[in-house]
PDB file of C-alpha atoms and ligand atoms in Angstrom:
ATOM      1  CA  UNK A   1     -17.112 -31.998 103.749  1.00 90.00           C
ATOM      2  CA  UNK A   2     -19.116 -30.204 101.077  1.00 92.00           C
ATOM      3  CA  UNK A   3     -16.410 -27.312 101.067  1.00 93.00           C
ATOM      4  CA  UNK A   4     -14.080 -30.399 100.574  1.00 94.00           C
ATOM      5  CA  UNK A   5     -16.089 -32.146  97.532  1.00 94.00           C
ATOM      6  CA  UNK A   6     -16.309 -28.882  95.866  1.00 94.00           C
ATOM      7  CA  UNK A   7     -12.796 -28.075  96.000  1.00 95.00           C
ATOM      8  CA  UNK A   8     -11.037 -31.598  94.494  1.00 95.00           C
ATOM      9  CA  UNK A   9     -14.275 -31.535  92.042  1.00 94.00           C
ATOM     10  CA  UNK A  10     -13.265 -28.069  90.723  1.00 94.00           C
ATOM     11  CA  UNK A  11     -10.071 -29.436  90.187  1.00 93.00           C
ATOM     12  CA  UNK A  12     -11.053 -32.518  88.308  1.00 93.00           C
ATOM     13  CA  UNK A  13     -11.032 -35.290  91.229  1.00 94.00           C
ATOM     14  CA  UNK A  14     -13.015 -38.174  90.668  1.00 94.00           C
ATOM     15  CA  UNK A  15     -15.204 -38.222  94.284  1.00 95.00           C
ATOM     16  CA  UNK A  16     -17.634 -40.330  95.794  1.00 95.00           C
ATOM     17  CA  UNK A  17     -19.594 -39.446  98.938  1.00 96.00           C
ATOM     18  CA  UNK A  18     -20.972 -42.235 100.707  1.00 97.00           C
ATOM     19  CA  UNK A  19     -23.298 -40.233 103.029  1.00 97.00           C
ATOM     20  CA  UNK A  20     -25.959 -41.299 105.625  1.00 97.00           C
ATOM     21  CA  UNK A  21     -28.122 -40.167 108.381  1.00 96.00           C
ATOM     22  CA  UNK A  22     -31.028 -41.773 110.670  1.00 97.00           C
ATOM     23  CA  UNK A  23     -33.788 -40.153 108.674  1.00 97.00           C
ATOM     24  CA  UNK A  24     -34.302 -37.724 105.311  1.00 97.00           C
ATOM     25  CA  UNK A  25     -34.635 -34.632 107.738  1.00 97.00           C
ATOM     26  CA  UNK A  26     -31.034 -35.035 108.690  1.00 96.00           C
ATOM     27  CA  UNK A  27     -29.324 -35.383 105.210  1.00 95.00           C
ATOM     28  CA  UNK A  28     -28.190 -31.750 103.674  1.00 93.00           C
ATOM     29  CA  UNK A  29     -27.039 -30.472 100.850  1.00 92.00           C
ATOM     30  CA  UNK A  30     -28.038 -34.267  98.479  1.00 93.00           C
ATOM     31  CA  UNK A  31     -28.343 -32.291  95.344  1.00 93.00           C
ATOM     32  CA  UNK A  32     -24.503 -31.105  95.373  1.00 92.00           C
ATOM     33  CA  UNK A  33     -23.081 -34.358  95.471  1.00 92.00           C
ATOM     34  CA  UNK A  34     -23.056 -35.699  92.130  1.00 87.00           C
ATOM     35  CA  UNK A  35     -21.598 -39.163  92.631  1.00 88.00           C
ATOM     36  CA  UNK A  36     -23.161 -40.464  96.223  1.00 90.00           C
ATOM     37  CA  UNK A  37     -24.335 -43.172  97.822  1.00 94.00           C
ATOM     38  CA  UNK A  38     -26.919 -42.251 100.498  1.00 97.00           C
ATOM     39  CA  UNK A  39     -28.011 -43.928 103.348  1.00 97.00           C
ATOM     40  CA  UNK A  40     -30.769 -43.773 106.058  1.00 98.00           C
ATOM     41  CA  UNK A  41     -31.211 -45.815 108.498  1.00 97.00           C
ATOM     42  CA  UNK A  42     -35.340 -45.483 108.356  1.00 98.00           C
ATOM     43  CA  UNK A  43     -34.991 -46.310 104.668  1.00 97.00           C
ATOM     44  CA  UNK A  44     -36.753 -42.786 103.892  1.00 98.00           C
ATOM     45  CA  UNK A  45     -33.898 -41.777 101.576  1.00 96.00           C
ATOM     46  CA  UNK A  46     -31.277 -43.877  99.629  1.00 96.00           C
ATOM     47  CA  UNK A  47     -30.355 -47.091 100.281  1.00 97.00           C
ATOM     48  CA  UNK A  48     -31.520 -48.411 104.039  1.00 98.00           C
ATOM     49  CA  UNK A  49     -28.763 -48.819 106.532  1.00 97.00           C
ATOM     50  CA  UNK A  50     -25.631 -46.520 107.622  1.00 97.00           C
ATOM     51  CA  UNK A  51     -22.414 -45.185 106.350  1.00 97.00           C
ATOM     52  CA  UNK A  52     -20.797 -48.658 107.857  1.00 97.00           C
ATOM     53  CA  UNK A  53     -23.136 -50.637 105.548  1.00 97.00           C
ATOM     54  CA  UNK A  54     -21.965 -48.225 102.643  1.00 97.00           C
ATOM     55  CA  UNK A  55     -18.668 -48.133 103.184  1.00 97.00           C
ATOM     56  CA  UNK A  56     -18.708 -52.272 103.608  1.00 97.00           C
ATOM     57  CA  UNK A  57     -19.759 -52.206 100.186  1.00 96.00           C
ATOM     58  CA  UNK A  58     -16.712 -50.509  98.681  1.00 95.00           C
ATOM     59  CA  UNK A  59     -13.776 -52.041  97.636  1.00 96.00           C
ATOM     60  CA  UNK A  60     -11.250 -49.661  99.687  1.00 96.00           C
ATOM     61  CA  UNK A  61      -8.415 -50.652  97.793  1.00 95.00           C
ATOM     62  CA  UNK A  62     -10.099 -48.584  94.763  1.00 94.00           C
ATOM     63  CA  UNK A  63      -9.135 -44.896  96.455  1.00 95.00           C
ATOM     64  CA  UNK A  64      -6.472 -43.012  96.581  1.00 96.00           C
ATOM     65  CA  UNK A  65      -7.692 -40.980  99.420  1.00 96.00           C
ATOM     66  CA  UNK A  66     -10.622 -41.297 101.827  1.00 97.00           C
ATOM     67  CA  UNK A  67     -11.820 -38.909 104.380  1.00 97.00           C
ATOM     68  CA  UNK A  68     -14.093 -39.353 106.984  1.00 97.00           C
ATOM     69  CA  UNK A  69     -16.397 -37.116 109.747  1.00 96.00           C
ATOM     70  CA  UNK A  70     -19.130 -38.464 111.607  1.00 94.00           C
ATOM     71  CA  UNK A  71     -20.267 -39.730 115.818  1.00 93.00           C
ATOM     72  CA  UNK A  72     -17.380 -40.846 117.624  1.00 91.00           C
ATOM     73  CA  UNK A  73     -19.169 -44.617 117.019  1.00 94.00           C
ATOM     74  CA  UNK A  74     -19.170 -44.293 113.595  1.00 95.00           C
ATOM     75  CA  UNK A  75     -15.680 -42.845 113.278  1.00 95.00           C
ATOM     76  CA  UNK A  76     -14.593 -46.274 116.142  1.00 94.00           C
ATOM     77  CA  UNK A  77     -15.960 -48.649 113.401  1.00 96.00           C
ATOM     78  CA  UNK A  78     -14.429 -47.524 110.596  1.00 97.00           C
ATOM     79  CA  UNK A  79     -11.041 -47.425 111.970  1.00 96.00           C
ATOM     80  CA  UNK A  80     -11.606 -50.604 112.656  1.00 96.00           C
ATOM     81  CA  UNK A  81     -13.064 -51.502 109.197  1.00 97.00           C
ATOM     82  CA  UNK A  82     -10.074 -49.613 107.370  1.00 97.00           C
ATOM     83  CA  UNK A  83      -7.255 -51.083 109.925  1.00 96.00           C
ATOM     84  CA  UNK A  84      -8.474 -54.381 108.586  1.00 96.00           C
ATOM     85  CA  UNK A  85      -8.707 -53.444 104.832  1.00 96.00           C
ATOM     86  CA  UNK A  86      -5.033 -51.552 105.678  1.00 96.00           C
ATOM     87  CA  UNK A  87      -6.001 -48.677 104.362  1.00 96.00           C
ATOM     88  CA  UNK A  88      -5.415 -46.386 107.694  1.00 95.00           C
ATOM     89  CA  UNK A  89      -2.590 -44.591 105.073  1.00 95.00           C
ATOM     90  CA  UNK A  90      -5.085 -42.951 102.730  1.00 97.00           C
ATOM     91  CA  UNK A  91      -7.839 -41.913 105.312  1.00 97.00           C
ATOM     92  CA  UNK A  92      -8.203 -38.758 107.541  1.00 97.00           C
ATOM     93  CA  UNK A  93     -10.561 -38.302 109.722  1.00 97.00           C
ATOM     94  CA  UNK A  94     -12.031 -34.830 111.048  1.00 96.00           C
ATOM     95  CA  UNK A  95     -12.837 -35.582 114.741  1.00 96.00           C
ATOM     96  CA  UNK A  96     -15.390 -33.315 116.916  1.00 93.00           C
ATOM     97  CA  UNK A  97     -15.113 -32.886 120.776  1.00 93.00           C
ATOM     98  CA  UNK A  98     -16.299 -30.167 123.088  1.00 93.00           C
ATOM     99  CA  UNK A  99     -13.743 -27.821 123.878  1.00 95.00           C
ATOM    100  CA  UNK A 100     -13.277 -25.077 126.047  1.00 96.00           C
ATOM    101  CA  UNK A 101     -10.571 -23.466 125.657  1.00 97.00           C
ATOM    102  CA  UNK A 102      -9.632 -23.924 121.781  1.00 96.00           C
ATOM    103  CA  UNK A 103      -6.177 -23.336 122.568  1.00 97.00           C
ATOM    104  CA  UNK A 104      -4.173 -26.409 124.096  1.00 97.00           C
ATOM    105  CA  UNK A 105      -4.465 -25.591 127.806  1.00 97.00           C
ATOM    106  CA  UNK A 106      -7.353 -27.265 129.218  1.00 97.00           C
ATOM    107  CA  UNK A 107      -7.454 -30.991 128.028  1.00 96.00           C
ATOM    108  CA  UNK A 108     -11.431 -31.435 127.577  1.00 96.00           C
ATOM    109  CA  UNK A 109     -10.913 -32.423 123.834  1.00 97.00           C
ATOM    110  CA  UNK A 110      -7.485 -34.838 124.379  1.00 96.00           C
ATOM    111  CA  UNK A 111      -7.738 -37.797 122.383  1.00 93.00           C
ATOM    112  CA  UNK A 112      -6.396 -41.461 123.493  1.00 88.00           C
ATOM    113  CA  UNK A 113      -3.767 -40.881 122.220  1.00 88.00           C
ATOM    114  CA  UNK A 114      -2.688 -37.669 124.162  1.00 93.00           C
ATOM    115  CA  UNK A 115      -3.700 -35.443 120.864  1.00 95.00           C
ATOM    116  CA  UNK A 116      -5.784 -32.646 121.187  1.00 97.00           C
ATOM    117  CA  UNK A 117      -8.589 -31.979 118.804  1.00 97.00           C
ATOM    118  CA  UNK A 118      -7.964 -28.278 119.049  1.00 97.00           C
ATOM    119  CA  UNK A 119      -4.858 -27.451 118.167  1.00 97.00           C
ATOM    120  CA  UNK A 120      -3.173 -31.237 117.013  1.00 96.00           C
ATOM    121  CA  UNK A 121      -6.320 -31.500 114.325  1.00 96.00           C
ATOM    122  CA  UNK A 122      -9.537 -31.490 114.094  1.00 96.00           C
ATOM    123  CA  UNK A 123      -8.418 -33.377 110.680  1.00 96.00           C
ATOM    124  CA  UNK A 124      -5.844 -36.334 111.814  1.00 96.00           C
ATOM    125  CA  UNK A 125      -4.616 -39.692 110.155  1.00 95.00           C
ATOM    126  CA  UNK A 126      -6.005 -42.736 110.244  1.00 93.00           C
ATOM    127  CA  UNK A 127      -2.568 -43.761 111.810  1.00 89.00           C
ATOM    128  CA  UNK A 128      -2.482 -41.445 114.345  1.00 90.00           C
ATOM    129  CA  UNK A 129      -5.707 -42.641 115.534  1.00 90.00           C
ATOM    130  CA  UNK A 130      -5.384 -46.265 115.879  1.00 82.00           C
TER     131      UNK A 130
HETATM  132  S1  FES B 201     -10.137 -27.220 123.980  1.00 92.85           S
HETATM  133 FE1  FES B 201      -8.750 -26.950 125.592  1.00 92.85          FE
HETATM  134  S2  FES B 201      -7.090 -28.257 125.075  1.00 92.85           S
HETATM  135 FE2  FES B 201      -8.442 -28.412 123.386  1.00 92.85          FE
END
């Protein structure tokens, strides 16, 4: 994400991280994003609460594009969150899964819907994941 930020900043994009952890310890890299909202759930840094109370707080509707990475939970909510809002056209979402073979063949990181985080993504639409 920070290789992301620092490439549509360098071109001029207008981007705002909404970024969150459990505790201080776990949040990287602060100081590079210049427009943020952070989050912890301990309170120890930013605002208290998660990425689902800081993205509540948005008004989708605002963004041209969003992308997303984060637990499998988090990722679930938002989905659900953006489905609602209808914004499942501007988001992408980079998904994580074990893998073992990184090349198609052995179906440890297939998705519901059949796709496989290896070689179909990581990054995928909001649409495909619904
Ligand atoms: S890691 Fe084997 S199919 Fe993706």
């Amino acid at each position: 994400m920070l290789f992301l930020y620092d490439s549509l900043t360098k071109f001029g994009a207008d981007v705002k991280v909404i970024y969150g952890a459990k505790t201080k310890d776990d949040l990287i890299f602060t100081e590079k994003f210049k427009k943020g909202v952070f989050l912890t759930e301990d309170g120890s840094y930013g605002k208290k609460g998660t990425v689902i109370d800081g993205v509540l707080q948005e008004d989708l509707q605002n963004y041209e594009k969003i992308y997303v990475c984060g637990p499998q939970q988090m990722i679930e909510e938002i989905l659900r969150i953006f489905k609602k809002e209808n914004v499942l056209s501007i988001a992408e979402f980079s998904l994580e899964r074990y893998m073992r073979c990184g090349i198609g063949v052995c179906g440890s990181c297939v998705i519901d819907s059949g796709l496989r985080v290896c070689i179909d993504g990581p990054v995928f639409k909001g649409s495909e994941l619904v």
